[in-house]
Amino acid sequence: MPRFANDLPAGVIPAVLLPFHDDLTIDETSFKAHLNDVAAVEGVSAITLNAHSTEVASCSADEQRRIMEIGAETVGDRLPIVHGIWADGSLEAAAIARRATAGGASALLVFPPAPFTLGQTEAMVLAHFRRIADATDLPLIAFQYPRTTGQGYPLATLHKLADEIPTLRAIKDWTPIVPQHEETIRALQGRDRPVNVLSTNSAWLLSSLVLGCNGLLSGSGSVIADLQARLFQAVQSNDLAEARRLNDRIHPLARAFYAEPFVDMHNRMKEALVLLGKLPRAVVRPPLVKLSNDEISGIRAVLLESGLLGETREGRAA
């Protein structure tokens, strides 16, 4: 299975969704179709699974293993697969890293442990990442949460990680404060051995990308990978007019997907794919619940506003 060139995750990396049957079991047929649909988008550089977008918190270890198997069987010969490490303890995180490596993952997205909401030290963060790095040779992507959550890492800690964990090759940056976001991009990508910053500020993606991110890792790529890939290319080419045109199409979708409550973002994306005829149903696992008919109607409205309903992949009206 291919890996990232030079072990440096970059470019447009959608985080795919996980379809379920009405009985809450995984709908493998629909999942394979969804993987193929996203992987076929020109400009996509990798696929992420076993993350927020696949409702990883509700998936057992066996289900996560099967999700990776399906990903490898379906798109693993075409694209690298980024596997999420969602665990509150470092021992379990290392076990997930070993399973993902054996299953064919090309990189690992390391979520911050939930106990860090109660406080963290640099030594704790280093110990967590060392356990994972000792279990695998895959490149690591640190998921940088907002610092106000307690799970976000100070910039000094990120530098220490980059110094002491050679396989740390990128961060998925969810820093919502623009000056901090820019400082992180400049500092990490400016190192002698750069650590790429992948934006996950999908609610304001154009603004984030123009600050210099070397890629993006986004759940909304499960619906709009094509628009995101074209936006990233326009920014890379310094074509501001095209970037603003694409952003005008993305904006109504971002407004709907990332409304309050924020936890429903991927729920809304599933409903969007149903409306687009790409999923048979939008089932989510508890504690998430089905969206109201009014909200689903609102999602349909923004799909029309953005020009996605009834259009071809090339972006022209069908």
mmCIF file of C-alpha atoms in Angstrom:
data_model
loop_
_atom_site.group_PDB
_atom_site.id
_atom_site.type_symbol
_atom_site.label_atom_id
_atom_site.label_comp_id
_atom_site.label_asym_id
_atom_site.label_seq_id
_atom_site.Cartn_x
_atom_site.Cartn_y
_atom_site.Cartn_z
ATOM 1 C CA MET A 1 0.000 0.000 0.000
ATOM 2 C CA PRO A 2 1.355 3.474 -0.854
ATOM 3 C CA ARG A 3 2.562 5.867 1.829
ATOM 4 C CA PHE A 4 2.855 9.627 1.862
ATOM 5 C CA ALA A 5 5.780 10.897 -0.168
ATOM 6 C CA ASN A 6 8.682 11.517 2.192
ATOM 7 C CA ASP A 7 6.421 10.676 5.145
ATOM 8 C CA LEU A 8 5.056 14.241 5.000
ATOM 9 C CA PRO A 9 1.224 14.324 4.998
ATOM 10 C CA ALA A 10 -0.009 17.188 2.834
ATOM 11 C CA GLY A 11 -2.735 18.238 0.430
ATOM 12 C CA VAL A 12 -6.452 17.511 0.577
ATOM 13 C CA ILE A 13 -7.373 14.694 2.981
ATOM 14 C CA PRO A 14 -11.123 14.093 3.406
ATOM 15 C CA ALA A 15 -12.322 12.342 6.555
ATOM 16 C CA VAL A 16 -15.033 9.965 5.369
ATOM 17 C CA LEU A 17 -18.363 9.136 7.022
ATOM 18 C CA LEU A 18 -19.554 5.747 8.263
ATOM 19 C CA PRO A 19 -23.010 4.625 7.089
ATOM 20 C CA PHE A 20 -25.173 2.452 9.352
ATOM 21 C CA HIS A 21 -28.194 0.243 8.832
ATOM 22 C CA ASP A 22 -31.364 1.022 10.760
ATOM 23 C CA ASP A 23 -30.277 -1.533 13.387
ATOM 24 C CA LEU A 24 -27.076 0.535 13.921
ATOM 25 C CA THR A 25 -24.750 -2.064 12.368
ATOM 26 C CA ILE A 26 -22.200 -0.875 9.811
ATOM 27 C CA ASP A 27 -23.541 -0.690 6.255
ATOM 28 C CA GLU A 28 -20.458 -2.056 4.508
ATOM 29 C CA THR A 29 -21.888 -1.805 0.985
ATOM 30 C CA SER A 30 -22.696 1.890 1.380
ATOM 31 C CA PHE A 31 -19.354 2.520 3.079
ATOM 32 C CA LYS A 32 -17.469 1.029 0.116
ATOM 33 C CA ALA A 33 -19.494 3.141 -2.314
ATOM 34 C CA HIS A 34 -18.780 6.266 -0.243
ATOM 35 C CA LEU A 35 -15.052 5.495 -0.127
ATOM 36 C CA ASN A 36 -14.947 5.002 -3.901
ATOM 37 C CA ASP A 37 -16.861 8.227 -4.485
ATOM 38 C CA VAL A 38 -14.490 10.347 -2.373
ATOM 39 C CA ALA A 39 -11.339 8.602 -3.620
ATOM 40 C CA ALA A 40 -12.321 9.309 -7.242
ATOM 41 C CA VAL A 41 -12.069 13.080 -6.715
ATOM 42 C CA GLU A 42 -9.117 14.612 -8.522
ATOM 43 C CA GLY A 43 -6.731 16.314 -6.099
ATOM 44 C CA VAL A 44 -7.439 14.146 -3.049
ATOM 45 C CA SER A 45 -4.140 13.014 -1.512
ATOM 46 C CA ALA A 46 -5.338 10.589 1.195
ATOM 47 C CA ILE A 47 -8.419 9.366 3.075
ATOM 48 C CA THR A 48 -9.002 9.500 6.842
ATOM 49 C CA LEU A 49 -11.089 6.952 8.742
ATOM 50 C CA ASN A 50 -11.678 5.920 12.364
ATOM 51 C CA ALA A 51 -11.975 9.577 13.307
ATOM 52 C CA HIS A 52 -14.755 11.951 14.393
ATOM 53 C CA SER A 53 -16.425 11.641 11.013
ATOM 54 C CA THR A 54 -16.779 7.855 11.302
ATOM 55 C CA GLU A 55 -18.228 8.228 14.807
ATOM 56 C CA VAL A 56 -15.173 6.501 16.248
ATOM 57 C CA ALA A 57 -16.294 7.071 19.833
ATOM 58 C CA SER A 58 -19.195 4.678 19.210
ATOM 59 C CA CYS A 59 -17.131 1.991 17.443
ATOM 60 C CA SER A 60 -15.609 -1.031 19.166
ATOM 61 C CA ALA A 61 -12.022 -2.137 18.568
ATOM 62 C CA ASP A 62 -13.290 -4.915 16.289
ATOM 63 C CA GLU A 63 -15.385 -2.423 14.316
ATOM 64 C CA GLN A 64 -12.425 -0.080 13.947
ATOM 65 C CA ARG A 65 -10.373 -2.995 12.652
ATOM 66 C CA ARG A 66 -13.082 -3.870 10.136
ATOM 67 C CA ILE A 67 -13.390 -0.226 9.028
ATOM 68 C CA MET A 68 -9.654 -0.248 8.281
ATOM 69 C CA GLU A 69 -9.972 -3.555 6.411
ATOM 70 C CA ILE A 70 -12.750 -2.170 4.234
ATOM 71 C CA GLY A 71 -10.749 0.990 3.558
ATOM 72 C CA ALA A 72 -7.666 -0.984 2.560
ATOM 73 C CA GLU A 73 -9.641 -3.362 0.357
ATOM 74 C CA THR A 74 -11.586 -0.585 -1.335
ATOM 75 C CA VAL A 75 -9.167 2.315 -1.887
ATOM 76 C CA GLY A 76 -5.854 1.231 -0.329
ATOM 77 C CA ASP A 77 -4.265 0.550 -3.705
ATOM 78 C CA ARG A 78 -5.052 4.116 -4.828
ATOM 79 C CA LEU A 79 -4.628 6.378 -1.812
ATOM 80 C CA PRO A 80 -2.828 6.388 1.537
ATOM 81 C CA ILE A 81 -5.116 5.865 4.508
ATOM 82 C CA VAL A 82 -4.866 7.946 7.670
ATOM 83 C CA HIS A 83 -6.143 6.005 10.703
ATOM 84 C CA GLY A 84 -7.348 7.844 13.784
ATOM 85 C CA ILE A 85 -6.079 6.961 17.260
ATOM 86 C CA TRP A 86 -8.911 7.724 19.662
ATOM 87 C CA ALA A 87 -8.009 6.558 23.168
ATOM 88 C CA ASP A 88 -7.968 8.043 26.642
ATOM 89 C CA GLY A 89 -4.980 5.930 27.716
ATOM 90 C CA SER A 90 -1.545 5.669 26.110
ATOM 91 C CA LEU A 91 -1.415 1.848 26.269
ATOM 92 C CA GLU A 92 -4.631 1.553 24.281
ATOM 93 C CA ALA A 93 -3.393 4.232 21.875
ATOM 94 C CA ALA A 94 -0.260 2.178 21.214
ATOM 95 C CA ALA A 95 -2.372 -0.949 20.677
ATOM 96 C CA ILE A 96 -4.506 0.895 18.111
ATOM 97 C CA ALA A 97 -1.322 2.105 16.393
ATOM 98 C CA ARG A 98 -0.063 -1.470 16.067
ATOM 99 C CA ARG A 99 -3.397 -2.685 14.683
ATOM 100 C CA ALA A 100 -3.607 0.166 12.198
ATOM 101 C CA THR A 101 -0.047 -0.421 11.015
ATOM 102 C CA ALA A 102 -0.716 -4.126 10.521
ATOM 103 C CA GLY A 103 -3.941 -3.281 8.702
ATOM 104 C CA GLY A 104 -2.201 -1.146 6.093
ATOM 105 C CA ALA A 105 -2.542 2.435 7.319
ATOM 106 C CA SER A 106 -0.097 4.978 5.937
ATOM 107 C CA ALA A 107 -0.277 7.544 8.750
ATOM 108 C CA LEU A 108 -1.891 7.954 12.158
ATOM 109 C CA LEU A 109 -4.007 10.859 13.404
ATOM 110 C CA VAL A 110 -3.465 11.107 17.175
ATOM 111 C CA PHE A 111 -6.392 12.578 19.112
ATOM 112 C CA PRO A 112 -5.573 14.187 22.479
ATOM 113 C CA PRO A 113 -6.541 12.029 25.474
ATOM 114 C CA ALA A 114 -9.713 13.178 27.218
ATOM 115 C CA PRO A 115 -7.989 13.417 30.652
ATOM 116 C CA PHE A 116 -6.051 16.402 29.304
ATOM 117 C CA THR A 117 -9.229 18.451 29.744
ATOM 118 C CA LEU A 118 -8.306 18.397 33.451
ATOM 119 C CA GLY A 119 -4.785 19.651 32.758
ATOM 120 C CA GLN A 120 -1.609 18.492 31.075
ATOM 121 C CA THR A 121 2.129 18.893 31.281
ATOM 122 C CA GLU A 122 4.713 18.704 28.526
ATOM 123 C CA ALA A 123 6.011 15.462 30.048
ATOM 124 C CA MET A 124 2.548 13.873 29.802
ATOM 125 C CA VAL A 125 2.206 14.805 26.143
ATOM 126 C CA LEU A 126 5.667 13.478 25.303
ATOM 127 C CA ALA A 127 4.992 10.235 27.165
ATOM 128 C CA HIS A 128 1.752 9.696 25.240
ATOM 129 C CA PHE A 129 3.338 10.260 21.837
ATOM 130 C CA ARG A 130 6.412 8.189 22.710
ATOM 131 C CA ARG A 131 4.209 5.187 23.493
ATOM 132 C CA ILE A 132 2.593 5.507 20.085
ATOM 133 C CA ALA A 133 5.845 6.188 18.217
ATOM 134 C CA ASP A 134 7.456 3.147 19.851
ATOM 135 C CA ALA A 135 4.607 0.983 18.540
ATOM 136 C CA THR A 136 4.824 2.003 14.869
ATOM 137 C CA ASP A 137 7.092 3.554 12.264
ATOM 138 C CA LEU A 138 4.201 5.375 10.564
ATOM 139 C CA PRO A 139 4.152 9.177 10.351
ATOM 140 C CA LEU A 140 2.079 10.792 13.075
ATOM 141 C CA ILE A 141 -0.355 13.691 12.764
ATOM 142 C CA ALA A 142 -1.136 15.408 16.070
ATOM 143 C CA PHE A 143 -4.713 16.637 16.331
ATOM 144 C CA GLN A 144 -4.357 20.138 17.779
ATOM 145 C CA TYR A 145 -7.573 21.066 19.626
ATOM 146 C CA PRO A 146 -8.384 24.641 20.677
ATOM 147 C CA ARG A 147 -6.218 25.464 23.676
ATOM 148 C CA THR A 148 -9.278 26.540 25.657
ATOM 149 C CA THR A 149 -10.425 22.889 25.777
ATOM 150 C CA GLY A 150 -7.369 21.881 27.802
ATOM 151 C CA GLN A 151 -6.555 19.329 25.109
ATOM 152 C CA GLY A 152 -4.717 21.771 22.858
ATOM 153 C CA TYR A 153 -0.923 21.802 23.061
ATOM 154 C CA PRO A 154 1.079 24.980 23.678
ATOM 155 C CA LEU A 155 3.374 25.855 20.790
ATOM 156 C CA ALA A 156 6.422 25.090 22.943
ATOM 157 C CA THR A 157 5.062 21.574 23.493
ATOM 158 C CA LEU A 158 4.535 21.086 19.750
ATOM 159 C CA HIS A 159 8.156 22.129 19.154
ATOM 160 C CA LYS A 160 9.310 19.668 21.838
ATOM 161 C CA LEU A 161 7.287 16.901 20.195
ATOM 162 C CA ALA A 162 8.837 17.694 16.826
ATOM 163 C CA ASP A 163 12.307 17.655 18.405
ATOM 164 C CA GLU A 164 11.893 14.336 20.230
ATOM 165 C CA ILE A 165 9.409 12.378 18.082
ATOM 166 C CA PRO A 166 10.944 12.191 14.580
ATOM 167 C CA THR A 167 7.842 10.537 13.148
ATOM 168 C CA LEU A 168 5.670 13.554 13.993
ATOM 169 C CA ARG A 169 5.204 14.909 10.477
ATOM 170 C CA ALA A 170 2.061 17.060 10.652
ATOM 171 C CA ILE A 171 -0.632 18.527 12.854
ATOM 172 C CA LYS A 172 -4.356 18.831 12.150
ATOM 173 C CA ASP A 173 -4.892 22.350 13.427
ATOM 174 C CA TRP A 174 -8.235 23.261 14.964
ATOM 175 C CA THR A 175 -6.916 26.506 16.470
ATOM 176 C CA PRO A 176 -9.875 28.940 16.180
ATOM 177 C CA ILE A 177 -7.875 32.080 17.037
ATOM 178 C CA VAL A 178 -6.400 33.446 13.823
ATOM 179 C CA PRO A 179 -3.152 34.911 15.246
ATOM 180 C CA GLN A 180 -2.415 31.607 17.054
ATOM 181 C CA HIS A 181 -3.230 29.654 13.891
ATOM 182 C CA GLU A 182 -0.853 31.787 11.825
ATOM 183 C CA GLU A 183 1.880 31.596 14.468
ATOM 184 C CA THR A 184 1.596 27.789 14.472
ATOM 185 C CA ILE A 185 1.793 27.582 10.666
ATOM 186 C CA ARG A 186 4.844 29.802 10.458
ATOM 187 C CA ALA A 187 6.632 28.124 13.358
ATOM 188 C CA LEU A 188 6.082 24.467 12.453
ATOM 189 C CA GLN A 189 6.399 24.701 8.680
ATOM 190 C CA GLY A 190 9.456 26.917 9.101
ATOM 191 C CA ARG A 191 11.435 24.325 11.062
ATOM 192 C CA ASP A 192 14.572 22.761 9.552
ATOM 193 C CA ARG A 193 12.558 19.531 9.404
ATOM 194 C CA PRO A 194 9.106 20.952 8.659
ATOM 195 C CA VAL A 195 5.967 19.756 10.375
ATOM 196 C CA ASN A 196 3.067 20.382 8.015
ATOM 197 C CA VAL A 197 -0.031 22.166 9.252
ATOM 198 C CA LEU A 198 -3.263 20.669 7.893
ATOM 199 C CA SER A 199 -6.206 22.983 8.434
ATOM 200 C CA THR A 200 -9.378 21.644 9.963
ATOM 201 C CA ASN A 201 -10.925 25.084 10.283
ATOM 202 C CA SER A 202 -13.517 24.091 7.705
ATOM 203 C CA ALA A 203 -15.997 26.761 8.798
ATOM 204 C CA TRP A 204 -13.536 29.401 7.493
ATOM 205 C CA LEU A 205 -11.350 27.345 5.176
ATOM 206 C CA LEU A 206 -10.325 30.008 2.671
ATOM 207 C CA SER A 207 -9.081 32.314 5.419
ATOM 208 C CA SER A 208 -7.155 29.438 6.982
ATOM 209 C CA LEU A 209 -5.550 28.256 3.755
ATOM 210 C CA VAL A 210 -4.319 31.685 2.692
ATOM 211 C CA LEU A 211 -2.279 31.819 5.906
ATOM 212 C CA GLY A 212 -0.094 29.102 4.382
ATOM 213 C CA CYS A 213 -1.356 25.677 5.494
ATOM 214 C CA ASN A 214 0.210 22.909 3.442
ATOM 215 C CA GLY A 215 -3.035 20.964 3.387
ATOM 216 C CA LEU A 216 -6.388 20.323 4.993
ATOM 217 C CA LEU A 217 -7.983 17.394 6.787
ATOM 218 C CA SER A 218 -11.734 17.827 6.919
ATOM 219 C CA GLY A 219 -14.910 15.871 7.565
ATOM 220 C CA SER A 220 -16.801 18.084 5.134
ATOM 221 C CA GLY A 221 -14.559 16.599 2.470
ATOM 222 C CA SER A 222 -16.915 13.627 2.713
ATOM 223 C CA VAL A 223 -19.415 15.822 0.852
ATOM 224 C CA ILE A 224 -17.389 18.522 -0.924
ATOM 225 C CA ALA A 225 -13.964 16.983 -1.573
ATOM 226 C CA ASP A 226 -14.079 18.349 -5.122
ATOM 227 C CA LEU A 227 -14.706 21.931 -4.014
ATOM 228 C CA GLN A 228 -12.029 21.665 -1.320
ATOM 229 C CA ALA A 229 -9.463 20.264 -3.755
ATOM 230 C CA ARG A 230 -10.150 23.031 -6.245
ATOM 231 C CA LEU A 231 -10.021 25.677 -3.504
ATOM 232 C CA PHE A 232 -6.690 24.351 -2.226
ATOM 233 C CA GLN A 233 -5.262 24.373 -5.759
ATOM 234 C CA ALA A 234 -6.492 27.917 -6.373
ATOM 235 C CA VAL A 235 -4.833 29.138 -3.166
ATOM 236 C CA GLN A 236 -1.617 27.303 -4.025
ATOM 237 C CA SER A 237 -1.672 28.965 -7.447
ATOM 238 C CA ASN A 238 -2.357 32.421 -5.937
ATOM 239 C CA ASP A 239 -5.587 32.618 -7.955
ATOM 240 C CA LEU A 240 -7.582 34.675 -5.460
ATOM 241 C CA ALA A 241 -10.500 35.295 -7.813
ATOM 242 C CA GLU A 242 -11.058 31.568 -8.340
ATOM 243 C CA ALA A 243 -10.543 30.872 -4.626
ATOM 244 C CA ARG A 244 -13.184 33.436 -3.698
ATOM 245 C CA ARG A 245 -15.600 32.043 -6.295
ATOM 246 C CA LEU A 246 -15.219 28.537 -4.873
ATOM 247 C CA ASN A 247 -15.489 29.828 -1.327
ATOM 248 C CA ASP A 248 -18.799 31.485 -2.193
ATOM 249 C CA ARG A 249 -20.106 27.999 -3.010
ATOM 250 C CA ILE A 250 -18.593 26.400 0.091
ATOM 251 C CA HIS A 251 -19.759 29.093 2.516
ATOM 252 C CA PRO A 252 -23.480 28.173 2.713
ATOM 253 C CA LEU A 253 -22.572 24.526 3.308
ATOM 254 C CA ALA A 254 -20.062 25.419 6.026
ATOM 255 C CA ARG A 255 -22.691 27.638 7.657
ATOM 256 C CA ALA A 256 -25.118 24.692 7.769
ATOM 257 C CA PHE A 257 -22.667 21.893 8.643
ATOM 258 C CA TYR A 258 -20.966 23.770 11.493
ATOM 259 C CA ALA A 259 -24.021 25.306 13.143
ATOM 260 C CA GLU A 260 -24.801 24.697 16.804
ATOM 261 C CA PRO A 261 -24.788 22.124 18.233
ATOM 262 C CA PHE A 262 -21.374 21.551 16.686
ATOM 263 C CA VAL A 263 -21.495 17.828 17.531
ATOM 264 C CA ASP A 264 -24.095 17.335 14.769
ATOM 265 C CA MET A 265 -21.708 18.344 11.982
ATOM 266 C CA HIS A 266 -21.263 14.833 10.574
ATOM 267 C CA ASN A 267 -24.931 14.040 11.155
ATOM 268 C CA ARG A 268 -25.692 16.944 8.798
ATOM 269 C CA MET A 269 -23.145 15.709 6.263
ATOM 270 C CA LYS A 270 -24.849 12.305 6.183
ATOM 271 C CA GLU A 271 -28.166 13.993 5.493
ATOM 272 C CA ALA A 272 -26.504 15.964 2.688
ATOM 273 C CA LEU A 273 -25.262 12.755 1.079
ATOM 274 C CA VAL A 274 -28.747 11.248 1.299
ATOM 275 C CA LEU A 275 -30.178 14.332 -0.419
ATOM 276 C CA LEU A 276 -27.481 14.014 -3.094
ATOM 277 C CA GLY A 277 -28.404 10.359 -3.662
ATOM 278 C CA LYS A 278 -25.057 9.084 -2.380
ATOM 279 C CA LEU A 279 -26.259 7.346 0.799
ATOM 280 C CA PRO A 280 -29.486 5.386 1.298
ATOM 281 C CA ARG A 281 -30.084 6.652 4.838
ATOM 282 C CA ALA A 282 -28.592 9.013 7.451
ATOM 283 C CA VAL A 283 -28.497 6.824 10.548
ATOM 284 C CA VAL A 284 -26.289 7.914 13.461
ATOM 285 C CA ARG A 285 -25.455 6.098 16.672
ATOM 286 C CA PRO A 286 -26.611 7.332 20.088
ATOM 287 C CA PRO A 287 -26.162 9.679 21.778
ATOM 288 C CA LEU A 288 -26.577 11.418 18.390
ATOM 289 C CA VAL A 289 -30.155 11.499 17.127
ATOM 290 C CA LYS A 290 -31.914 12.058 13.811
ATOM 291 C CA LEU A 291 -32.099 15.679 12.683
ATOM 292 C CA SER A 292 -35.446 17.442 12.541
ATOM 293 C CA ASN A 293 -37.302 17.734 9.243
ATOM 294 C CA ASP A 294 -36.816 21.503 9.391
ATOM 295 C CA GLU A 295 -33.036 21.154 9.632
ATOM 296 C CA ILE A 296 -32.961 18.609 6.807
ATOM 297 C CA SER A 297 -34.945 21.054 4.675
ATOM 298 C CA GLY A 298 -32.361 23.697 5.502
ATOM 299 C CA ILE A 299 -29.553 21.403 4.338
ATOM 300 C CA ARG A 300 -31.406 20.836 1.067
ATOM 301 C CA ALA A 301 -31.668 24.610 0.638
ATOM 302 C CA VAL A 302 -27.919 25.164 1.043
ATOM 303 C CA LEU A 303 -27.147 22.285 -1.343
ATOM 304 C CA LEU A 304 -29.238 24.126 -3.914
ATOM 305 C CA GLU A 305 -27.630 27.464 -3.023
ATOM 306 C CA SER A 306 -24.133 26.009 -3.457
ATOM 307 C CA GLY A 307 -25.047 24.424 -6.794
ATOM 308 C CA LEU A 308 -24.426 20.839 -5.688
ATOM 309 C CA LEU A 309 -27.870 19.398 -6.280
ATOM 310 C CA GLY A 310 -28.190 18.343 -9.909
ATOM 311 C CA GLU A 311 -24.603 19.073 -10.941
ATOM 312 C CA THR A 312 -21.855 16.921 -12.372
ATOM 313 C CA ARG A 313 -18.536 16.244 -10.631
ATOM 314 C CA GLU A 314 -16.910 18.799 -12.972
ATOM 315 C CA GLY A 315 -19.070 21.483 -11.373
ATOM 316 C CA ARG A 316 -21.315 22.213 -14.382
ATOM 317 C CA ALA A 317 -25.081 21.988 -14.212
ATOM 318 C CA ALA A 318 -26.364 18.596 -15.300
#
